[in-house]
CSV table of C-alpha atoms and ligand atoms in Angstrom, one decimal:
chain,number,residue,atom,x,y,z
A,13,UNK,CA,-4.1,-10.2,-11.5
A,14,UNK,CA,-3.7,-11.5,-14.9
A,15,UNK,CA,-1.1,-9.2,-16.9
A,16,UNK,CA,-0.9,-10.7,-21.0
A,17,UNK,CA,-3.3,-13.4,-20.1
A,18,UNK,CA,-1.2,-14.9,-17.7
A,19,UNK,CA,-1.7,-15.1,-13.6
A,20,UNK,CA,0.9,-12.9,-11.8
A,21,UNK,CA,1.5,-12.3,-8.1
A,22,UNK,CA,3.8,-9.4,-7.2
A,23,UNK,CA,6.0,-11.8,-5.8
A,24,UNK,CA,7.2,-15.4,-5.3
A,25,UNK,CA,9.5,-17.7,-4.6
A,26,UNK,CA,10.8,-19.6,-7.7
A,27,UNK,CA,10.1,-23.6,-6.8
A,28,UNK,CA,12.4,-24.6,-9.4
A,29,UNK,CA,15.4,-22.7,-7.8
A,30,UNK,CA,14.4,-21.8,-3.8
A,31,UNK,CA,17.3,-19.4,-3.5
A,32,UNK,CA,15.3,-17.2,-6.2
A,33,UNK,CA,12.3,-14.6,-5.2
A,34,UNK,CA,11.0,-12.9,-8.0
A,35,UNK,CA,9.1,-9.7,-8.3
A,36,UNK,CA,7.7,-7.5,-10.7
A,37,UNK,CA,10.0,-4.3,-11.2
A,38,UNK,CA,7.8,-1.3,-10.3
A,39,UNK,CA,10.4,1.1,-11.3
A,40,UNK,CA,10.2,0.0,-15.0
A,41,UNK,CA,6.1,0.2,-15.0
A,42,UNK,CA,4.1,1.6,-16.9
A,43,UNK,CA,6.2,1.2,-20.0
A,44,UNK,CA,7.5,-2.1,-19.3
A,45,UNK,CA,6.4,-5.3,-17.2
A,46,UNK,CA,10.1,-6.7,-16.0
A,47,UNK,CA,10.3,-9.6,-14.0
A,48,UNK,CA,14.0,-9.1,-11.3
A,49,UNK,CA,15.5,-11.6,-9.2
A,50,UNK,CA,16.2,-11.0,-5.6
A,51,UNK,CA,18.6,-13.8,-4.1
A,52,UNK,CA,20.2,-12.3,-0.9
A,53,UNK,CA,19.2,-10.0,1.6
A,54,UNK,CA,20.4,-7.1,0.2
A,55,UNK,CA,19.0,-7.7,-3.3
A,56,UNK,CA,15.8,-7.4,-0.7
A,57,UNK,CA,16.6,-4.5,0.9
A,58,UNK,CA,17.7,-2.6,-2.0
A,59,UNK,CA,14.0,-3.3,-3.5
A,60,UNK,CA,12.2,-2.0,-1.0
A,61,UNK,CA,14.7,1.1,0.0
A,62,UNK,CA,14.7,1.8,-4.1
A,63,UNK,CA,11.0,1.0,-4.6
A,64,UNK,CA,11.1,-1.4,-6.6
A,65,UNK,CA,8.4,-2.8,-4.6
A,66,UNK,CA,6.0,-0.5,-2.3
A,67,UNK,CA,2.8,-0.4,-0.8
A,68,UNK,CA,2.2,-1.6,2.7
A,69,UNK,CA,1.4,-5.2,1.8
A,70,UNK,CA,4.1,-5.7,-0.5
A,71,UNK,CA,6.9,-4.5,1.6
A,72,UNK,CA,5.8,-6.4,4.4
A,73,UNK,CA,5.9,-9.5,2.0
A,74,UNK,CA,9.4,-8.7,0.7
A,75,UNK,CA,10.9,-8.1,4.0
A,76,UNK,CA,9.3,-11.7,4.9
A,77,UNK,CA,11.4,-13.4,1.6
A,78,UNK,CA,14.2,-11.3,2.4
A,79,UNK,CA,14.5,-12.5,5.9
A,80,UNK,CA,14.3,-16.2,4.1
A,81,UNK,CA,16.7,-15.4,1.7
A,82,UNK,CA,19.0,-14.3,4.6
A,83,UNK,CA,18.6,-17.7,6.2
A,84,UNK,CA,19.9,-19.6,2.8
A,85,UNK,CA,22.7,-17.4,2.9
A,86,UNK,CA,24.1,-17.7,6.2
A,87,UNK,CA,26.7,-20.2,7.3
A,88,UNK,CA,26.5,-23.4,9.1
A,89,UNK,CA,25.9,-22.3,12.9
A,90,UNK,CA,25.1,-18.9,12.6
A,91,UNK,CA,21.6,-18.6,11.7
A,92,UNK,CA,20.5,-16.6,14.6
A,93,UNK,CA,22.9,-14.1,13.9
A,94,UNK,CA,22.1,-13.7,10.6
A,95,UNK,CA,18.2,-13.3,11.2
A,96,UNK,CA,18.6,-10.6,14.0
A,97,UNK,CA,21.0,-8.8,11.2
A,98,UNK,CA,18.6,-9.3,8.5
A,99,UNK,CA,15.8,-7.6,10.7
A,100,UNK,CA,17.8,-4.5,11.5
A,101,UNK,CA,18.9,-3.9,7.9
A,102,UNK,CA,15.0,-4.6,6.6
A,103,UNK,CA,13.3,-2.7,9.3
A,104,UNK,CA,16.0,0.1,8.8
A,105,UNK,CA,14.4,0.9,4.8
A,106,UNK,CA,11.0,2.4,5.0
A,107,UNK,CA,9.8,3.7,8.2
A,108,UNK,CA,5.7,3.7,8.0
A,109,UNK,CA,4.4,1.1,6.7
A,110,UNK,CA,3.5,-1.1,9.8
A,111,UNK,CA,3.4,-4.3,7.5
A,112,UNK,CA,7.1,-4.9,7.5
A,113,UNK,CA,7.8,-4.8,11.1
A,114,UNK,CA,5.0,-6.8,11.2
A,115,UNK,CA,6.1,-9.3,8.8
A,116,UNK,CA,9.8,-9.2,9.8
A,117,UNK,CA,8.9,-10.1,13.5
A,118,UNK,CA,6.5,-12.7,12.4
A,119,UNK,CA,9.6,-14.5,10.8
A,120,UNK,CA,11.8,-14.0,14.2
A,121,UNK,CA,9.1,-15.8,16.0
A,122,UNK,CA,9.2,-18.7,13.2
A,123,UNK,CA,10.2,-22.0,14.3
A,124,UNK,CA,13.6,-22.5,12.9
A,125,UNK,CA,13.1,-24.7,9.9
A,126,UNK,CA,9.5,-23.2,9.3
A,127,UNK,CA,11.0,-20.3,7.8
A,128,UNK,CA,9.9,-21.1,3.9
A,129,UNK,CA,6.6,-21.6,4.9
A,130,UNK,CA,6.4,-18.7,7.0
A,131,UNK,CA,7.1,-15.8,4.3
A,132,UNK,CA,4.6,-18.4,2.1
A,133,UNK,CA,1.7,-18.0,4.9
A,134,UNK,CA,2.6,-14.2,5.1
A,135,UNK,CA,2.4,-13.8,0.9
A,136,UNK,CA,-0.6,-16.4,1.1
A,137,UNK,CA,-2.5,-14.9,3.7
A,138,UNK,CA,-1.9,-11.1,2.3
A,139,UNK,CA,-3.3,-11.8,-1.2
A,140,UNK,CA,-6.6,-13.9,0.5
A,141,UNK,CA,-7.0,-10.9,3.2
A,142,UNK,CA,-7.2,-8.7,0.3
A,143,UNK,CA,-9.9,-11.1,-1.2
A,144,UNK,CA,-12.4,-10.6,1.1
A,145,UNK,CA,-11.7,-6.8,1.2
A,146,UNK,CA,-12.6,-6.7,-2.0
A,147,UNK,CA,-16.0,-8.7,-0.8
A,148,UNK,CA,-16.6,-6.5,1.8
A,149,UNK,CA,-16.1,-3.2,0.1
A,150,UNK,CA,-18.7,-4.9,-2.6
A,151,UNK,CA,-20.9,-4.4,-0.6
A,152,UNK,CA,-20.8,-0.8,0.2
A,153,UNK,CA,-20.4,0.2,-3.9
A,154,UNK,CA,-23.5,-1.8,-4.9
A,155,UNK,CA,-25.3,0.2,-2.3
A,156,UNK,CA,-24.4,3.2,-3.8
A,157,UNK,CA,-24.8,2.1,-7.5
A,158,UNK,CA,-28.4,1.6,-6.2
A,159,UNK,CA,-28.8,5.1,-6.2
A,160,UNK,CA,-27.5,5.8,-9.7
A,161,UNK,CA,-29.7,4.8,-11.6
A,162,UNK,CA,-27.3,2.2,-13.8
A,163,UNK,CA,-25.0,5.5,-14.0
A,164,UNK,CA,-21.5,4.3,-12.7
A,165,UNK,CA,-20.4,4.8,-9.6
A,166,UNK,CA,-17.6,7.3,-9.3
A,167,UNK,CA,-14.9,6.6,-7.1
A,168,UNK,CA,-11.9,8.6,-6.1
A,169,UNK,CA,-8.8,7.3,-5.1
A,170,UNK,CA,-5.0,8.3,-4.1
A,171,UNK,CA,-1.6,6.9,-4.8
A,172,UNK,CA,-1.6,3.0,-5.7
A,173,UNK,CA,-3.1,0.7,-3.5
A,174,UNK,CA,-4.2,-1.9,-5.7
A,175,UNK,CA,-2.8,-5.3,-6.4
A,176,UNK,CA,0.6,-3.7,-7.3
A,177,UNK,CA,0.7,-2.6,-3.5
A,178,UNK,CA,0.2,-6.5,-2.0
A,179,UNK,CA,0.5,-9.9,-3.3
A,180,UNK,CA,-2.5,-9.6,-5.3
A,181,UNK,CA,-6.0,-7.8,-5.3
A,182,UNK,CA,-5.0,-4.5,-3.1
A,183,UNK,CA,-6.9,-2.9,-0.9
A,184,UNK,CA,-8.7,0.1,-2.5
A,185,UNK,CA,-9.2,-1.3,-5.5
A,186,UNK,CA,-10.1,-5.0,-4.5
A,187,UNK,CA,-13.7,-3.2,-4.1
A,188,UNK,CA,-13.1,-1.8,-7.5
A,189,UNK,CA,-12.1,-5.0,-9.2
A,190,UNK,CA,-14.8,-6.7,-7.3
A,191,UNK,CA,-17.3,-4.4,-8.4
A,192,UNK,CA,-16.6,-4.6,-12.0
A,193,UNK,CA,-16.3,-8.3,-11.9
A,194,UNK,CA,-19.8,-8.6,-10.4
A,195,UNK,CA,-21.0,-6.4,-13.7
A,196,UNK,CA,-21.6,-3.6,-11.1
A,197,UNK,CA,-20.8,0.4,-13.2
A,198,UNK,CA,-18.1,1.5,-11.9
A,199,UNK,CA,-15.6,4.9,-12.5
A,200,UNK,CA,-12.5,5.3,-11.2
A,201,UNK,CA,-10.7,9.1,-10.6
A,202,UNK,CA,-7.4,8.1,-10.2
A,203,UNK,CA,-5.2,10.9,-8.9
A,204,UNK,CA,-1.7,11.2,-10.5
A,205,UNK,CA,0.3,11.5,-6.6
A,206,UNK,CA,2.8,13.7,-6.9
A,207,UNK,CA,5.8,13.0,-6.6
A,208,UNK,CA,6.5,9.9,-7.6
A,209,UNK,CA,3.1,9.6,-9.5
A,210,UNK,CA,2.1,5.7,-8.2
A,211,UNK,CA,-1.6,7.0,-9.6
A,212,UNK,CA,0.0,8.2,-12.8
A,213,UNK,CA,2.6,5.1,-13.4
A,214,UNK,CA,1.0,2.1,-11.6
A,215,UNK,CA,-3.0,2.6,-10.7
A,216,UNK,CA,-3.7,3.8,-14.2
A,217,UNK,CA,-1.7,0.8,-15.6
A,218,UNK,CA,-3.5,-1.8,-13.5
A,219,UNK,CA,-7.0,-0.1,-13.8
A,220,UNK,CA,-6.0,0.0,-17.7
A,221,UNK,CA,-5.1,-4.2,-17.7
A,222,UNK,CA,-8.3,-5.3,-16.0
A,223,UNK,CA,-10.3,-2.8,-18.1
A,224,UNK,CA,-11.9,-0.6,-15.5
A,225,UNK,CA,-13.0,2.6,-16.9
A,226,UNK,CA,-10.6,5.1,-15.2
A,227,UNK,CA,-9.4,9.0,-15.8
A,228,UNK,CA,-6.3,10.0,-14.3
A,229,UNK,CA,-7.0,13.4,-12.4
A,230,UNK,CA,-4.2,16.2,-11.2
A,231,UNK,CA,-3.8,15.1,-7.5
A,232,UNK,CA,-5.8,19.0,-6.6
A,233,UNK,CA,-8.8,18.3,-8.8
A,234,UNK,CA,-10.6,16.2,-6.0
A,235,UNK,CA,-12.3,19.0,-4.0
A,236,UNK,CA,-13.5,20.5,-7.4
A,237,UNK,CA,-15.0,17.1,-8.5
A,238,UNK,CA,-16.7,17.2,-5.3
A,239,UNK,CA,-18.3,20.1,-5.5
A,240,UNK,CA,-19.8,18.8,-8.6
A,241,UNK,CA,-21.2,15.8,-7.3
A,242,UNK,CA,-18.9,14.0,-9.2
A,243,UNK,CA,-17.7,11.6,-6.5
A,244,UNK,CA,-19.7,9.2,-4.7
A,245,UNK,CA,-16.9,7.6,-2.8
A,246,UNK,CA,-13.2,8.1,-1.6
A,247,UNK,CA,-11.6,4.8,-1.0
A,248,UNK,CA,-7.6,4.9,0.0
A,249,UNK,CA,-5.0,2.1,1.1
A,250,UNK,CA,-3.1,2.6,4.1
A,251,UNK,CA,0.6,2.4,5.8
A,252,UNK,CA,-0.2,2.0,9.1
A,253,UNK,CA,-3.7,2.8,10.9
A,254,UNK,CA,-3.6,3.0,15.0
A,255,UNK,CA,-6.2,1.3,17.0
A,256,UNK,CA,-8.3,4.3,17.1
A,257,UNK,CA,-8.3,4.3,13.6
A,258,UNK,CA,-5.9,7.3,12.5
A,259,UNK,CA,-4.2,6.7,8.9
A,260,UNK,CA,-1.2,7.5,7.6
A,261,UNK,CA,-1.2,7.2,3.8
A,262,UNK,CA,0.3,8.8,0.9
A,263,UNK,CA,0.9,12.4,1.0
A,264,UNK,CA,-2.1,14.8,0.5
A,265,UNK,CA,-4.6,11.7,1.8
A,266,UNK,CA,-5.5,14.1,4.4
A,267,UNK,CA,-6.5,16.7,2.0
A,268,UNK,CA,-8.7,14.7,0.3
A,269,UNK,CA,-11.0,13.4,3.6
A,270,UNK,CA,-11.1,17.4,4.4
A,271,UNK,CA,-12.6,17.7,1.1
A,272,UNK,CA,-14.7,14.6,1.6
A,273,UNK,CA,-16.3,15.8,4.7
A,274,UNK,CA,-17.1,19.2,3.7
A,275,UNK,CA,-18.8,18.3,0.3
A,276,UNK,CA,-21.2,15.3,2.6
A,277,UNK,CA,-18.5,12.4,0.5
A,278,UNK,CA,-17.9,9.1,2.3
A,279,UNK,CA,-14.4,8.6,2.6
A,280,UNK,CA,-13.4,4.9,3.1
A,281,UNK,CA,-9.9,3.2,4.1
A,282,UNK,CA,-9.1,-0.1,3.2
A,283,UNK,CA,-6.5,-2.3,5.0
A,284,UNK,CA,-5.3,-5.6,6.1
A,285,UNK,CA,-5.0,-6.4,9.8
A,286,UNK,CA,-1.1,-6.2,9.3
A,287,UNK,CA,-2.1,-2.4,8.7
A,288,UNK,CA,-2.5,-1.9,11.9
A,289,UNK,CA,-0.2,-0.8,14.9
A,290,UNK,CA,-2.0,-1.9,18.2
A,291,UNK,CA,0.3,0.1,20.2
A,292,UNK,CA,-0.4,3.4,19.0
A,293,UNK,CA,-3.8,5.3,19.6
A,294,UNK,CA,-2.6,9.0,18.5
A,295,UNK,CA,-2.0,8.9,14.8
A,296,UNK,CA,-0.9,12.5,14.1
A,297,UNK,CA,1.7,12.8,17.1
A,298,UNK,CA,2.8,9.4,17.2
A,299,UNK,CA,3.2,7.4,13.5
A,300,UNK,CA,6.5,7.9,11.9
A,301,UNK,CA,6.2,9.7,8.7
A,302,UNK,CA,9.1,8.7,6.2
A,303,UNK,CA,10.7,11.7,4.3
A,304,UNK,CA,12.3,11.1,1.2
A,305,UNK,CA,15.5,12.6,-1.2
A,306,UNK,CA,14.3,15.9,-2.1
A,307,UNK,CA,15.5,14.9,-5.8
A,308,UNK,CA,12.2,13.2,-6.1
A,309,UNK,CA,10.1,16.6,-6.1
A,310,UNK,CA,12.7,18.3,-8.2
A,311,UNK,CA,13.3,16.1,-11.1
A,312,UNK,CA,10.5,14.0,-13.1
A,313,UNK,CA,11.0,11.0,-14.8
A,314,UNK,CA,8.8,10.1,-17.9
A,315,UNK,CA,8.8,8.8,-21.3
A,316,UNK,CA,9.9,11.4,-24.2
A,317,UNK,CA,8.2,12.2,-27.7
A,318,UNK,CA,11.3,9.8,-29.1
A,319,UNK,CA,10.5,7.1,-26.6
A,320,UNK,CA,13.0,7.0,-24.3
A,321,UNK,CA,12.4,7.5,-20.7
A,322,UNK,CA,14.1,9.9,-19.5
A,323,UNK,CA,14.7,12.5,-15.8
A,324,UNK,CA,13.7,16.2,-16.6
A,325,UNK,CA,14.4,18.7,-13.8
A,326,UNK,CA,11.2,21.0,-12.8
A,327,UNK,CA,12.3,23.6,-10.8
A,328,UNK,CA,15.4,26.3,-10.5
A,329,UNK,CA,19.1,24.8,-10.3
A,330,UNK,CA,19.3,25.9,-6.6
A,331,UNK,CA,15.5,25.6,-5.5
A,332,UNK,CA,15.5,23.7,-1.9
A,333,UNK,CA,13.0,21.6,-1.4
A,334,UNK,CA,10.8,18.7,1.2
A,335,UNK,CA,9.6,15.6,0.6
A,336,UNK,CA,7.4,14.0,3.2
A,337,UNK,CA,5.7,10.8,1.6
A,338,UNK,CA,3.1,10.2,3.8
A,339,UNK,CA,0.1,12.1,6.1
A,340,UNK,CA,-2.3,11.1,8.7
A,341,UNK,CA,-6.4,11.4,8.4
A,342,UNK,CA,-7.4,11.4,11.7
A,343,UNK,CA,-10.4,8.5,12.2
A,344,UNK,CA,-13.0,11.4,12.5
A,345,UNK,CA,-12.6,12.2,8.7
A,346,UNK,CA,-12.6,8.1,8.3
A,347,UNK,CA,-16.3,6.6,7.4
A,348,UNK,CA,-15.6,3.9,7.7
A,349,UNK,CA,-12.3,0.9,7.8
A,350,UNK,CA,-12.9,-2.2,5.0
A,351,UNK,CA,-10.9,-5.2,6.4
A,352,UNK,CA,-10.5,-8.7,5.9
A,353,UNK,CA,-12.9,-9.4,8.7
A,354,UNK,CA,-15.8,-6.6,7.9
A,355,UNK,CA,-16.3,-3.0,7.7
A,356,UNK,CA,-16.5,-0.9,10.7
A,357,UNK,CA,-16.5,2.9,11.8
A,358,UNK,CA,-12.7,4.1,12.5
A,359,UNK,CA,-13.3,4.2,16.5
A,360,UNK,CA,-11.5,2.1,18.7
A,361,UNK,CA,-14.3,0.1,20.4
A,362,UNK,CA,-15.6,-0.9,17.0
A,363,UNK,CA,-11.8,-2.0,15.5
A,364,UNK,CA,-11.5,-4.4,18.5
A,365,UNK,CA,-15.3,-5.8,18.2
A,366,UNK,CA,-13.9,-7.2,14.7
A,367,UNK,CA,-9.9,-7.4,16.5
A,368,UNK,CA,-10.6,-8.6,20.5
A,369,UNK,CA,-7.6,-10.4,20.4
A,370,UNK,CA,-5.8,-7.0,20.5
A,371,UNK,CA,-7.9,-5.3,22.9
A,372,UNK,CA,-5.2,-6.1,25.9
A,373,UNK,CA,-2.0,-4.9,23.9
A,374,UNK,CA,-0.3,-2.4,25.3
A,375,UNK,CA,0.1,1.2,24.1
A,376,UNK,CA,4.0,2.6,23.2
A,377,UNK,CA,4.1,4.8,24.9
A,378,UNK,CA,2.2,6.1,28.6
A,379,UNK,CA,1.1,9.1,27.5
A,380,UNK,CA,-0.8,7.4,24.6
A,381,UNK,CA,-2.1,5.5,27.1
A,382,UNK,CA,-4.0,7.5,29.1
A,383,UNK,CA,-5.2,9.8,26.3
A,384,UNK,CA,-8.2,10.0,25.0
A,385,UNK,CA,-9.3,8.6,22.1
A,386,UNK,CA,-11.3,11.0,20.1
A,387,UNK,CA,-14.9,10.3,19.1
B,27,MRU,O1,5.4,5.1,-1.1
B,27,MRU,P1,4.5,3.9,-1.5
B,27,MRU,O2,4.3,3.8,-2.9
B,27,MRU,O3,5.0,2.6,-0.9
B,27,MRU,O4,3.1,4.3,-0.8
B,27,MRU,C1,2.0,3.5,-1.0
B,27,MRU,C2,0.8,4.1,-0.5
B,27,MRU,O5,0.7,5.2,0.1
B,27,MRU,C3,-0.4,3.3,-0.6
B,27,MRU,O6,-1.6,4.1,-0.7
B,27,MRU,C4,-0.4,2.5,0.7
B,27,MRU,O7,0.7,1.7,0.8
B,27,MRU,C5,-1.6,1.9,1.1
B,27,MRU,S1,-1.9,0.5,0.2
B,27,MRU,C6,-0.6,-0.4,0.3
């Protein structure tokens, strides 16, 4: 994604100092673009933990150069130590995203010495994978802009899971970007995702830079816009999607496919293969739902009239409140996955036509094993 005419990933590792990853500070977006240094394990951990970085991609790809960074850091001898310790603390930060377990065991099976090019191939392979997403999910929007008569097509979508979310492209909105690029109308309803507002802050920002025509929507204006005909498409990211094709995403995802379904919307979910957890089939009872400081639902951060940005408390002084940051869309509500290697309905025979490899992994647990997987 080019940000001020220049070519940015979300993050890399410095060639001219190795002991240097750099990201972009998500925090400080959308009133500044700051570039931050992470050079030990903890600067890593602390960026995912804090959210400095998020999205599924991006944390798995963190967790990969914080592992790295852990390596450079540990004394003579006691490398193995240090890794095993470095996974703990990593895996320990954000609960439902599958990509950083994924990514942190892919660096415990690394051969020692290959661990550099490991979190490369991880950041390497993410942004590509998101490439053809974008190619696939073309595919499906010029279909629809078919219909439209050279009107745009409208597309709804949750929380940020565009390039900001992985090394580059995204997932939802690698269709998006692909779209526009290939001159193809399209609209974007970007909900504002409550409560830490990754529509509001970070999708409307990147939208905004590549110059796709976008509104930002109240996150409960969907089902009304449907109503209206005013959404031909859902398309969502992901944290972790089980191999019968249930979805955990940002909060109030679910809402959205109920809303889809009864208005006759498809309702698409875009994902890597790192997206997926093999070893679950039962996404409701089973995928771990991370829940956050209550402070984020009670206070709002912003910029002021003046300038400044600043924290603003919303409710009553001794209002208790919840803050679940994820839901699951069970793969009824799905139309259909777009992944690296095609688009395919969310059922579990058709994700391992396009993923055999995984068909003999075992399930976690015995009971998911000899449920039934729903149709
Ligand atoms: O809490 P976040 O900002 O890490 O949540 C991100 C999302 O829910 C995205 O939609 C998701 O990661 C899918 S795309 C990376």
């Amino acid at each position: 994604m080019n940000v001020n005419g220049r070519h940015y990933r979300t993050i890399w590792l410095d060639e001219a100092d190795p002991d240097r990853v750099r990201i972009i500070n998500q925090q400080a977006l959308p009133f500044s673009f700051e570039i931050m240094d992470l050079r030990t394990v903890e600067d890593a951990r602390r960026a995912i933990r804090d959210m400095y970085v998020r999205g599924a991609g991006l944390i798995g790809a963190t967790a990969a150069w914080g592992m790295y960074l852990a390596l450079r850091e540990a004394p003579a001898g006691s490398c193995d130590a240090a890794l095993t310790q470095a996974a703990a603390l990593l895996k320990a930060t954000r609960p439902t995203a599958s990509n950083l377990a994924w990514a942190v065991d892919r660096m415990l099976a690394a051969k020692p010495g290959a661990e550099r090019e490991t979190a490369q191939a991880i950041s390497d392979e993410d942004a590509e994978f998101c490439r053809n997403i974008g190619l696939q999910g073309l595919g499906i929007i010029r279909k629809l802009a078919a219909g439209k008569g050279g009107s745009p097509v409208n597309i709804l979508t949750h929380c940020n899971a565009g390039w900001l979310a992985f090394v580059d492209y995204g997932t939802a909105l690698s269709p998006v970007y692909a779209a526009f690029d290939a001159g193809v109308p399209v609209h974007v309803w970007v909900d504002e995702t409550r409560p830490r507002n990754q529509g509001a802050s970070l999708t409307a920002w990147e939208l905004g830079r590549h110059g796709v025509p976008h509104d930002l929507i109240p996150d409960n204006a969907g089902g009304h816009l449907m109503q209206h005909g005013l959404v031909d498409m859902v398309i969502t990211g992901a944290d972790r999607v089980t191999r019968s094709g249930d979805a955990a995403n940002k909060i109030g995802t679910y809402l959205k496919a109920l809303a889809a379904r009864d208005n006759g919307v498809p309702f698409y979910v875009a994902l890597p293969s790192s997206t997926f957890d093999w070893t679950m089939r039962d996404g409701v009872a089973e995928i771990p739902i991370e829940e956050r400081d209550a402070a984020e639902l009670r206070w709002v951060s912003g910029k002021t009239i003046t300038g400044t940005i600043e924290a603003v408390q919303i409710c009553p002084d001794d209002t208790p409140a919840r803050n679940w940051g994820f839901d699951v869309t069970p793969a009824p509500y799905i139309t259909g996955l777009i992944t690296e290697r095609g688009l395919c309905a969310a059922h579990e025979a058709a994700i391992l036509a396009l993923y055999p490899e995984h068909a003999g992994r075992s399930l976690s647990s015995d009971e998911s094993a000899s449920s039934i997987s729903r149709s």
